[in-house]
XYZ file of C-alpha atoms in Angstrom:
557
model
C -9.420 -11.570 14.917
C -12.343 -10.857 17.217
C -15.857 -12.085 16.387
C -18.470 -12.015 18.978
C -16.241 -10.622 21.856
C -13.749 -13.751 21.120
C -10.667 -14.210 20.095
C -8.536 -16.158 17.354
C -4.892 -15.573 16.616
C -3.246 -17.221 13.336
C 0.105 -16.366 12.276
C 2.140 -17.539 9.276
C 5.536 -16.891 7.919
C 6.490 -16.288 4.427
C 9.566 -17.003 2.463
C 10.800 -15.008 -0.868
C 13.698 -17.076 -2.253
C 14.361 -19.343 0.600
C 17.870 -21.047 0.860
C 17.537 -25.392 1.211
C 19.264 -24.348 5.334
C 15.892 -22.026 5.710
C 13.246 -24.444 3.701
C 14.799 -27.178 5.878
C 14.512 -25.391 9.111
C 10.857 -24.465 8.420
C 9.852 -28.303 7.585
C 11.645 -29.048 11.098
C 9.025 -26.172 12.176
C 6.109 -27.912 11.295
C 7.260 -30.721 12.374
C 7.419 -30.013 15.314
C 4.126 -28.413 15.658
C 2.737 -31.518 14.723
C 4.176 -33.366 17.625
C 3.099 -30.433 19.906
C -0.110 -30.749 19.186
C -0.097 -34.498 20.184
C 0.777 -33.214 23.305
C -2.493 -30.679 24.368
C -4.462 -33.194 26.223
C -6.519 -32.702 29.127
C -5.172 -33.369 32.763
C -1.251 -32.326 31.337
C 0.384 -29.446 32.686
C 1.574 -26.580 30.043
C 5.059 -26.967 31.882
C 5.089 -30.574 30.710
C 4.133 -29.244 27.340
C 6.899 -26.716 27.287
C 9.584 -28.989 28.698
C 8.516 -32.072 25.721
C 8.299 -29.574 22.914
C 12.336 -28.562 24.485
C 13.304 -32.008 24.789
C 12.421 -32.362 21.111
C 14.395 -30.193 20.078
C 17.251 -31.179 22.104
C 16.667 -34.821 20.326
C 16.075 -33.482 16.579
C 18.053 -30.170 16.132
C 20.222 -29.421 18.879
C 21.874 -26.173 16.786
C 18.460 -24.610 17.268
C 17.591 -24.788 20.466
C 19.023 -21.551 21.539
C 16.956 -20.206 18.731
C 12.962 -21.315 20.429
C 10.785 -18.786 21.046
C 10.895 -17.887 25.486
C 6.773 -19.359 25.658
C 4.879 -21.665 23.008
C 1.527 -19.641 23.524
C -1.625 -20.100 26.366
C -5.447 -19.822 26.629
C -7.454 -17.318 24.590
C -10.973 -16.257 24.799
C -12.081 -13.685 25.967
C -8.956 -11.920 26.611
C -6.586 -12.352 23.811
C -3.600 -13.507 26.172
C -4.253 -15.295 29.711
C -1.493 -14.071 31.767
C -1.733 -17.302 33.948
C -2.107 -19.482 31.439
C 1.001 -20.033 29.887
C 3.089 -22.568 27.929
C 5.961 -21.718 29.295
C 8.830 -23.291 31.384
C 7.250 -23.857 35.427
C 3.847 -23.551 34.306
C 1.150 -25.188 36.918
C -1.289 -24.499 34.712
C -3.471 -27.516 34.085
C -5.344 -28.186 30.332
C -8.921 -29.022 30.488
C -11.320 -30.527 27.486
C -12.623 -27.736 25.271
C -10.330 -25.140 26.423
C -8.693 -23.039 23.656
C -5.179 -22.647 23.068
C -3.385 -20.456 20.967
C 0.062 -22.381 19.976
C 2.701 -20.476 19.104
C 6.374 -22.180 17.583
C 8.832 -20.577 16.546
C 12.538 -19.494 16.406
C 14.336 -15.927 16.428
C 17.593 -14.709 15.932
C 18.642 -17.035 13.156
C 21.454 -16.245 10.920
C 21.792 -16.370 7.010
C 25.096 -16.895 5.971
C 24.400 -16.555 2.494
C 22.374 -13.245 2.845
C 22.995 -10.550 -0.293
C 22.247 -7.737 2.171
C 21.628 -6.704 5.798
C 18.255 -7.348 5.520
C 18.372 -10.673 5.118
C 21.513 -11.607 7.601
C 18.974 -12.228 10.424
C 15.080 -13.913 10.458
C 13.177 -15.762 12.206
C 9.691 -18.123 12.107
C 6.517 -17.884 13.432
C 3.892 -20.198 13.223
C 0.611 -19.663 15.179
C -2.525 -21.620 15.087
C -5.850 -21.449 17.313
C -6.012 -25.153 19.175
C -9.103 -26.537 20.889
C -8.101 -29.726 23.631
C -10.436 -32.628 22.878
C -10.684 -35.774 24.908
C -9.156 -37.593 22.462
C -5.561 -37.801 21.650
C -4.392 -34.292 20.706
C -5.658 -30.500 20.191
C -7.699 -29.758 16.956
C -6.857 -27.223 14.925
C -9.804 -24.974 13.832
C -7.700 -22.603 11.902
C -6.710 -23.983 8.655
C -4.490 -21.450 6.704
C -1.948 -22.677 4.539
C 1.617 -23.653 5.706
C 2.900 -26.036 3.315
C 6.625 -25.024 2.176
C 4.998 -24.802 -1.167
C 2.421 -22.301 -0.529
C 4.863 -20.119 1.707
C 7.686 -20.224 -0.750
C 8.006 -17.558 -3.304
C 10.706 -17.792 -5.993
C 11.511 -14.935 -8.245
C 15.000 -15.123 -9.163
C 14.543 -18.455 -11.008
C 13.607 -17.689 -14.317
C 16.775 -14.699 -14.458
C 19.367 -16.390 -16.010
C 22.098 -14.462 -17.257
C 22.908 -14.272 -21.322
C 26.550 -13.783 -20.954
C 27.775 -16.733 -18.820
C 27.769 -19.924 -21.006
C 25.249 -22.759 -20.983
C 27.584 -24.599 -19.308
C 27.482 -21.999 -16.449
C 24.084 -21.274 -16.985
C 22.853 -24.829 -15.767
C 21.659 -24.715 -12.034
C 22.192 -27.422 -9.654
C 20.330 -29.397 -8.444
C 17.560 -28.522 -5.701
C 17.795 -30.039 -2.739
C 14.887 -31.095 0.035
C 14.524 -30.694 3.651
C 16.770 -33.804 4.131
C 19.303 -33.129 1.707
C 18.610 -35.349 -1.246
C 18.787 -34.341 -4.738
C 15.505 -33.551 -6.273
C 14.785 -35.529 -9.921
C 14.661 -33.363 -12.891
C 11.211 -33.205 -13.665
C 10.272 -35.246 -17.078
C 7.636 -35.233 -19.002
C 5.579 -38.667 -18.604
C 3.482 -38.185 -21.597
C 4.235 -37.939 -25.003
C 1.932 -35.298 -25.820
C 2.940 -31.798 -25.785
C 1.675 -29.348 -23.455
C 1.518 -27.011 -26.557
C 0.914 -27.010 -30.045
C 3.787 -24.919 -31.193
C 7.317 -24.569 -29.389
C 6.795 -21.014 -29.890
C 4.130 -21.339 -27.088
C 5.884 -22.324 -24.271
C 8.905 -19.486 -25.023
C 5.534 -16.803 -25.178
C 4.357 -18.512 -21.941
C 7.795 -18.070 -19.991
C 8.077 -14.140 -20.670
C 4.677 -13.693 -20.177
C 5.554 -15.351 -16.548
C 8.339 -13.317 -15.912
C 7.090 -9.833 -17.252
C 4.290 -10.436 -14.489
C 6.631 -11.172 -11.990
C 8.266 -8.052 -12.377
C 4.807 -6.148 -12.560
C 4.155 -7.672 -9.603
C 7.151 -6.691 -7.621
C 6.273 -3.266 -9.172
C 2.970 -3.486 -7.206
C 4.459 -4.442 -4.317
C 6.643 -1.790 -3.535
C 4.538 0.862 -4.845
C 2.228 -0.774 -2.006
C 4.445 -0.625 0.469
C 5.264 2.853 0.073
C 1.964 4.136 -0.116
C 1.594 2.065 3.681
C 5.026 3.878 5.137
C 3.232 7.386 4.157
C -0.238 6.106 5.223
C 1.173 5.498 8.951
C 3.663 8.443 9.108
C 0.884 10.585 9.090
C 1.102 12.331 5.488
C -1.179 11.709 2.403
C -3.050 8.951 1.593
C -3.447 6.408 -1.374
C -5.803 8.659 -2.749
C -3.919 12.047 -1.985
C -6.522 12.683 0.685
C -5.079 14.635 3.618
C -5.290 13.492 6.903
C -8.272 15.315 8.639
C -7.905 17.323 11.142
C -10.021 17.086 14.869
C -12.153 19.994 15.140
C -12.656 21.249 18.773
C -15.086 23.585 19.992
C -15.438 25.607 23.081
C -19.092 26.785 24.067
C -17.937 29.357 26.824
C -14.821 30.330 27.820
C -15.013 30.357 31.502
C -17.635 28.943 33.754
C -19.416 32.603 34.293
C -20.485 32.903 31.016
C -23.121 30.082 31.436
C -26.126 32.411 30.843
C -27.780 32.266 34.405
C -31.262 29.921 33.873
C -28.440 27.407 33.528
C -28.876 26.950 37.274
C -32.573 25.825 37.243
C -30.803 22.438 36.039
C -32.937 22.581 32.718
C -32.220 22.022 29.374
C -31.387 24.879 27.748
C -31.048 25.966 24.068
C -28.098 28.608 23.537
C -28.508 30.275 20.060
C -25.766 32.806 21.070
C -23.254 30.719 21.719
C -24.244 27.837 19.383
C -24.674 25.308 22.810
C -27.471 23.133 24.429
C -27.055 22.930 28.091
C -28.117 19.689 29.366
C -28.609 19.077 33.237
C -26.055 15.697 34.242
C -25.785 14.764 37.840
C -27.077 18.372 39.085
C -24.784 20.447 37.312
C -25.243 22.331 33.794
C -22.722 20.978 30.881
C -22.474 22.332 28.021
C -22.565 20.688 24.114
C -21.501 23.027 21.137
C -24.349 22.110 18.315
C -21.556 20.608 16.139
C -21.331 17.407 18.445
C -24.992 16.862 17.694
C -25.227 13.976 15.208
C -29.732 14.168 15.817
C -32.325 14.076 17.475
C -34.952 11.895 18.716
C -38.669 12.259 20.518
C -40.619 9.490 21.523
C -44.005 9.248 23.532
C -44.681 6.263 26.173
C -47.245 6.388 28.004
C -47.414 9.708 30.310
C -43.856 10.413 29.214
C -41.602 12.114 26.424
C -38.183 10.742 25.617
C -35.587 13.106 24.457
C -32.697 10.874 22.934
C -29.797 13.150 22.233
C -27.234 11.272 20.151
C -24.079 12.967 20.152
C -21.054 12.513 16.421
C -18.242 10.430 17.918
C -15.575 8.088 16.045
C -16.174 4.994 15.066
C -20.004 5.559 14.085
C -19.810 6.175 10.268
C -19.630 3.644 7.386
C -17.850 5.722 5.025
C -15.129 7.754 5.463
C -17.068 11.006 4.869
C -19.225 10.307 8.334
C -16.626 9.147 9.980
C -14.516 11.577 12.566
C -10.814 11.491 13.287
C -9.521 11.156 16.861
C -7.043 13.034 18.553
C -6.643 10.846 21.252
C -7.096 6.828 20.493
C -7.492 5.826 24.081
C -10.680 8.467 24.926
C -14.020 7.370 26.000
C -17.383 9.087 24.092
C -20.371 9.552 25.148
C -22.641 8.679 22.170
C -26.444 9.092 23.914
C -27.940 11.120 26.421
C -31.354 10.945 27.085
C -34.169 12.980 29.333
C -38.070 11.817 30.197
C -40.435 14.427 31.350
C -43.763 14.788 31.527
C -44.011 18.444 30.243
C -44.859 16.952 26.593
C -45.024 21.024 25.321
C -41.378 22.154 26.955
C -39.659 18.886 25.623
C -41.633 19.551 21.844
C -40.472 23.329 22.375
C -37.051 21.627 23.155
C -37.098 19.285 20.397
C -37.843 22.148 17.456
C -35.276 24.403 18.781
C -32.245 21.617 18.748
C -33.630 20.675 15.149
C -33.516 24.124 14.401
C -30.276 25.040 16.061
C -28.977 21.915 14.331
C -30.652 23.001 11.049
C -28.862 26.604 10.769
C -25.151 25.147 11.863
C -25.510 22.157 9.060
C -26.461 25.504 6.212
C -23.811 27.539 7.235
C -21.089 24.686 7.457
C -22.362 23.843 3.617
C -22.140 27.024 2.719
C -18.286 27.366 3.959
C -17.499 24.315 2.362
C -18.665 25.675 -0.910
C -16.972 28.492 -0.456
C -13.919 26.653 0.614
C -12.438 26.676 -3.044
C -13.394 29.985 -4.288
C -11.202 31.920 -5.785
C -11.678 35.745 -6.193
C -11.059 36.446 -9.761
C -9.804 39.997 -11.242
C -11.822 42.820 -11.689
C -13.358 42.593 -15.650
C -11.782 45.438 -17.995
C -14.947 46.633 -20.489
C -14.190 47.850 -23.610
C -14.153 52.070 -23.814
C -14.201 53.698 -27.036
C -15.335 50.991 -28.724
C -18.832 48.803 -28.738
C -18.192 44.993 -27.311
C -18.736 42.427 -29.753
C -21.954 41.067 -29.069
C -24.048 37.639 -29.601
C -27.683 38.662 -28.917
C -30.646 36.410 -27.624
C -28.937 33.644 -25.894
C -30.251 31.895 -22.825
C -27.274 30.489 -20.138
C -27.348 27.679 -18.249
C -27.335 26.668 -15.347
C -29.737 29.927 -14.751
C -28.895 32.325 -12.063
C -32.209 33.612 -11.355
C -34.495 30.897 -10.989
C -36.492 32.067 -14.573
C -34.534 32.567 -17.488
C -34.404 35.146 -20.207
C -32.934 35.593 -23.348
C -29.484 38.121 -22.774
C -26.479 39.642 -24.918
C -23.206 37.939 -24.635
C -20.187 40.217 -24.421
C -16.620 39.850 -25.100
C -14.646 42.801 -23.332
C -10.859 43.105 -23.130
C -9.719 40.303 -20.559
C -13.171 38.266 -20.419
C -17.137 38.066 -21.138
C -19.757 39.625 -19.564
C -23.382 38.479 -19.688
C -26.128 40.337 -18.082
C -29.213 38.461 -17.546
C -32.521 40.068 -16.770
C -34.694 38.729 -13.813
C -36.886 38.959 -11.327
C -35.017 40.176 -8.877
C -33.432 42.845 -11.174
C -30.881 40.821 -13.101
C -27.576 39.678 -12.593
C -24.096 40.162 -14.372
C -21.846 37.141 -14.618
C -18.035 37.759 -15.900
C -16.094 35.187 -17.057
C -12.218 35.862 -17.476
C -10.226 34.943 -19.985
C -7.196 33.456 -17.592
C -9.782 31.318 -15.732
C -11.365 29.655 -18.728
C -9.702 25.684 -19.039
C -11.417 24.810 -21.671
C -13.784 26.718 -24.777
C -15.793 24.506 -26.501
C -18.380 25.052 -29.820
C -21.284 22.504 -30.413
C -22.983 23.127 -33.525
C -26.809 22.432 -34.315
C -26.312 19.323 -36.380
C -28.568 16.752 -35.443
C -28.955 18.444 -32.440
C -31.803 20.949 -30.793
C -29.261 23.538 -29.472
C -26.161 25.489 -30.873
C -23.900 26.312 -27.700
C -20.757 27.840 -26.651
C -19.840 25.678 -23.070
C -16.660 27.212 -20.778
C -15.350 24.825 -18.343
C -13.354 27.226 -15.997
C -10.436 26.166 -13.898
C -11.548 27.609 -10.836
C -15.446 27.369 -9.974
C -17.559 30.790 -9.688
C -20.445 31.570 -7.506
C -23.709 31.668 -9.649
C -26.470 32.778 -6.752
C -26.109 30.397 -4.456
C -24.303 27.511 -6.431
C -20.701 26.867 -6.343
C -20.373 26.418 -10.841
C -17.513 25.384 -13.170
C -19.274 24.702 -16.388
C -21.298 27.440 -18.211
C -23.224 27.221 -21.488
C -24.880 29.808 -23.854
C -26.901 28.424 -26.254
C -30.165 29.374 -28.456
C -32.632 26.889 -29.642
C -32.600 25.739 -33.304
C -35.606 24.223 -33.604
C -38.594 26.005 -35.266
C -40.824 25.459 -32.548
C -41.351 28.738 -31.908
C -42.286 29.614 -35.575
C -45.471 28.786 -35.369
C -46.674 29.159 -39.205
C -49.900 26.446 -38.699
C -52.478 29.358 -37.990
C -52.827 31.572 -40.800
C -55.574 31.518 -43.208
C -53.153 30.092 -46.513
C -51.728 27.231 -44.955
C -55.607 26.017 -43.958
C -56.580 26.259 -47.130
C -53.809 24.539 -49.170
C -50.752 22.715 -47.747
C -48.667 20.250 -49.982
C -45.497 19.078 -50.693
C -43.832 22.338 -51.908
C -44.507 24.162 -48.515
C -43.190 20.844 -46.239
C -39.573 21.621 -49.095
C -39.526 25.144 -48.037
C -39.960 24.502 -44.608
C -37.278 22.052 -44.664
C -34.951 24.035 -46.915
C -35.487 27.530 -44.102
C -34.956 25.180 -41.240
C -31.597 24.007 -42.995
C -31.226 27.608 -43.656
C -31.620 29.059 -40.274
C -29.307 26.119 -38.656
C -26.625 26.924 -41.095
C -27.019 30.617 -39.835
C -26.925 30.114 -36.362
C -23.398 27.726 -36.737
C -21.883 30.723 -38.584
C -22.816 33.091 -36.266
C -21.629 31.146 -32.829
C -18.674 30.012 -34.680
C -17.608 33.209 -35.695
C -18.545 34.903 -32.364
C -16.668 31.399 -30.249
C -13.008 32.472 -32.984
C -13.387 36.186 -31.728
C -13.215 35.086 -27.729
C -10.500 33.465 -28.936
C -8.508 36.643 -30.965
C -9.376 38.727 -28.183
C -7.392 36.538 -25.701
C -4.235 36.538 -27.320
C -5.097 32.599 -28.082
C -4.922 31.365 -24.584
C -8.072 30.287 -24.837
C -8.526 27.651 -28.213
C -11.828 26.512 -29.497
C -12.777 23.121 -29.802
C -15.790 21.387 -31.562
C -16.552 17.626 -30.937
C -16.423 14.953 -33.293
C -19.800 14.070 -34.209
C -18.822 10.951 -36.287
C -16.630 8.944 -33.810
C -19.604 9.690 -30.756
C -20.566 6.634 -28.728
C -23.161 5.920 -25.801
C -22.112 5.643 -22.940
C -23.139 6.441 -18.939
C -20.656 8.724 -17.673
C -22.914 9.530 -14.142
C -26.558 8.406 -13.910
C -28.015 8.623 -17.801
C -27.430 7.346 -20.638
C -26.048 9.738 -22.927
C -23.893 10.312 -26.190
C -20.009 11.175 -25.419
C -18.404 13.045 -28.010
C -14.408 13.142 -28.005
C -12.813 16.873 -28.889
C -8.860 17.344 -29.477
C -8.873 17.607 -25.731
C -11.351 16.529 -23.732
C -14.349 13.577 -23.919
């Protein structure tokens, strides 16, 4: 870890169904760091160090001495290793109060002879703290991970015993410590129950072991999603890696346009560059390395700030840009002062504008990116289309919208809207709708047919997968206030027929786009099915920003 330019290492080794040899081995491990760091005190030479934490090994556990690590660690700051400073065998090196150590124990190439697969056969320890010498006796540790065999020990073959060996079989042996004496059943002092029932504890111990096996679920389903992540192929999320974009202003050195050589900045549209003046000579910078633009005013001078999209920069993973090469250098910021404050404003609206043009079109492409050209629509000869009259779509394509004839044709609908600009015709094919949905007017101010298509279709401008046709059901546009009868007498029969033709006119309009949403469906063969949405099992709910109501169909929510 690196905070503040400086450096702290910690290292720690886990064990997954550790033998009593390896939980024995790692208890001499800690041990033995212990006694190490009795050892970092100032004035003592990291060869001393080296050659006590050897000797102690010699004393304790000669079978592993072949086994320690070639150096037991050396200063860090700074730089993460000192290559002087090292506790290793001939070290000069000389420990001084508050200097910062980072010890490393640990042994390699160590052999498990009761290993169920090659795997397994070989491991090895590593235990790594950050040390500070003090004047008193011995370093102090100031990183305090866990390291206890207890909270490095996983077991998960414990609870597995096997039905068909008998109980006799069945019983394990006792476990044994670090210095090889038989662990005590474990009893219960008390002679209250942990549970109420017996039934309990049974629940408790599968519920333990199906979570266990979840778990190692997770864990490999982890792991492989890390192998793919750093081969280079798709990510957790199925994103693909992206790819670096390079551009290339001009291809040869001639093509610089020739007021290049006035050592100026200069604004290319042509070639989609700004020319900046560095050390005499005229670079060039393809607008899509711009990340903005900045003008400031001190004094008698103008500040151009020219900030320039490099990795490393963006918080999400939208702004921020893959790199070809890990070990380049970027240049992030360029800036200029002149006192011309009209050439640098002049400069300043044309890279905003340059800028401005490049960001449209790239938006534009992206839209487009996912486009796909549908058939040509087939419209019905000999016959008339069936028709639903006076419906209004939206989203609108023509910034106003007017009421328009829905058509169903022989592989798909056509609707031509009327507009300003002359009116536009949108087909919708049959083999690109997903889904066909009916809403009906109950308790509700529209009646609507909605396609959600499979692939999205331009609409203007707008990149659109979701279409609706709907007319209003509410009487608000019968306005039957103004004439001279209902000023002069207005009671309670006229508010019963007004609620009896609304009722009326609702129950009309769901015929009529029912009927009409069955016939898209006849004339598709049935590919396309209609589906209405359950009005009694609706909930609230805040699928994006509002609050709405969410109705489930067969289908879809």
């Amino acid at each position: 870890m690196r905070y503040f330019m400086y450096s702290a290492t910690i290292s720690r080794t886990f064990m997954i169904d550790p033998t009593p040899e390896q939980e024995k081995n790692y208890s001499f491990l800690l041990a033995l760091q212990k006694q190490a760091l009795g050892w970092l005190k100032p004035g003592v030479a990291m060869g001393a160090v080296y050659s006590k934490i050897v000797a102690y090994v010699q004393e304790h556990r000669p079978d592993l001495q072949d086994n320690l690590v070639k150096d037991f660690g050396g200063v860090t700051g700074i730089e993460m290793n000192d290559g002087k400073h090292i506790i290793s065998a001939g070290s000069t090196a000389i420990l001084q109060a508050n200097m910062v150590i980072m010890l490393r124990i640990g042994f390699e190439n160590m052999t498990n002879p009761k290993a169920s697969d090659k795997q397994s056969k070989t491991y090895a320890y590593q235990l790594i703290d950050t040390v500070v010498v003090r004047d008193e006796a011995g370093g102090r540790l100031i990183t305090t991970g866990e390291k206890e065999p207890n909270d490095v020990s996983f077991f998960f073959n414990d609870e597995e015993p096997t039905s068909s060996k008998p109980k006799s079989e069945a019983k394990r042996e006792p476990r044994r410590d670090g210095n090889n004496t038989d662990r005590k059943p474990a009893t219960r002092k008390s002679a209250i129950l942990p549970s109420k029932f017996r039934s309990e504890e049974k629940d408790e111990e599968s519920t333990t072991r199906k979570r266990r096996e979840h778990q190692k679920e997770l864990l490999s389903r982890l792991l492989a999603d890390g192998r793919r992540r750093f081969a280079g192929e798709e990510g957790d999320d199925g994103e693909e890696t992206r790819v670096v974009k390079k551009f290339e202003s001009y291809k040869r050195e001639t093509a610089l346009p020739s007021a290049a050589r006035s050592c100026k900045i200069l604004v290319d549209d042509r070639a989609e560059s700004i020319i900046l003046p560095i050390y005499g000579m005229a670079v060039p910078f393809h607008i899509s390395t711009l990340k903005n633009i900045v003008k400031t005013e001190e004094g008698e001078y103008v500040y151009l700030r020219i900030n320039l999209a490099s990795p490393g920069q963006g918080l999400g993973k939208k702004d921020n840009l893959p790199q070809d090469d890990p070990g380049s250098t970027f240049v992030r910021s360029l800036t200029f002062r002149s006192t011309d404050a009209v050439r640098m404003s002049e400069i300043y609206h044309s890279i905003n504008g340059l800028k401005r043009d490049q960001v449209k079109r790239e938006t534009e492409k992206a839209q487009l990116a996912d486009i796909v050209q549908q058939d040509r629509l087939v419209p019905s000869v000999g016959q008339r289309p069936v028709r639903l009259p006076d419906v209004f779509m939206r989203p609108v394509a023509d910034g106003k919208r007017f009421p328009a004839a829905l058509e169903i044709h022989n592989n798909g609908l056509r609707y031509m809207s009327a507009g300003r600009t002359g009116g536009t015709t949108i087909d919708i094919l049959f083999n690109n709708i997903r889904h066909l949905f009916f809403q009906p007017c109950d308790n509700e101010l529209l009646v609507l047919i909605h396609v959600h298509l499979k692939n999205p279709i331009m609409l203007g401008k707008k990149k659109t997968q979701d279409i609706q046709f709907y007319r209003e059901a509410s009487d608000a546009s019968f306005d039957e206030t103004g004439n001279r009868r209902r000023r002069i007498r207005y009671g309670d029969e006229d508010e019963i027929e007004a609620e009896q033709e609304e009722r009326r006119r609702r129950r009309q309009l769901n015929k009529e786009f029912k009927e009409f949403a069955s016939k898209i469906a006849e004339a598709s063969n049935h590919e396309v099915e209609v589906d209405t949405p359950f009005r009694e099992v609706a909930f609230n709910g805040v699928p994006s920003r509002a609050n709405v109501l969410l109705q489930p169909t067969v289908d879809c929510l």
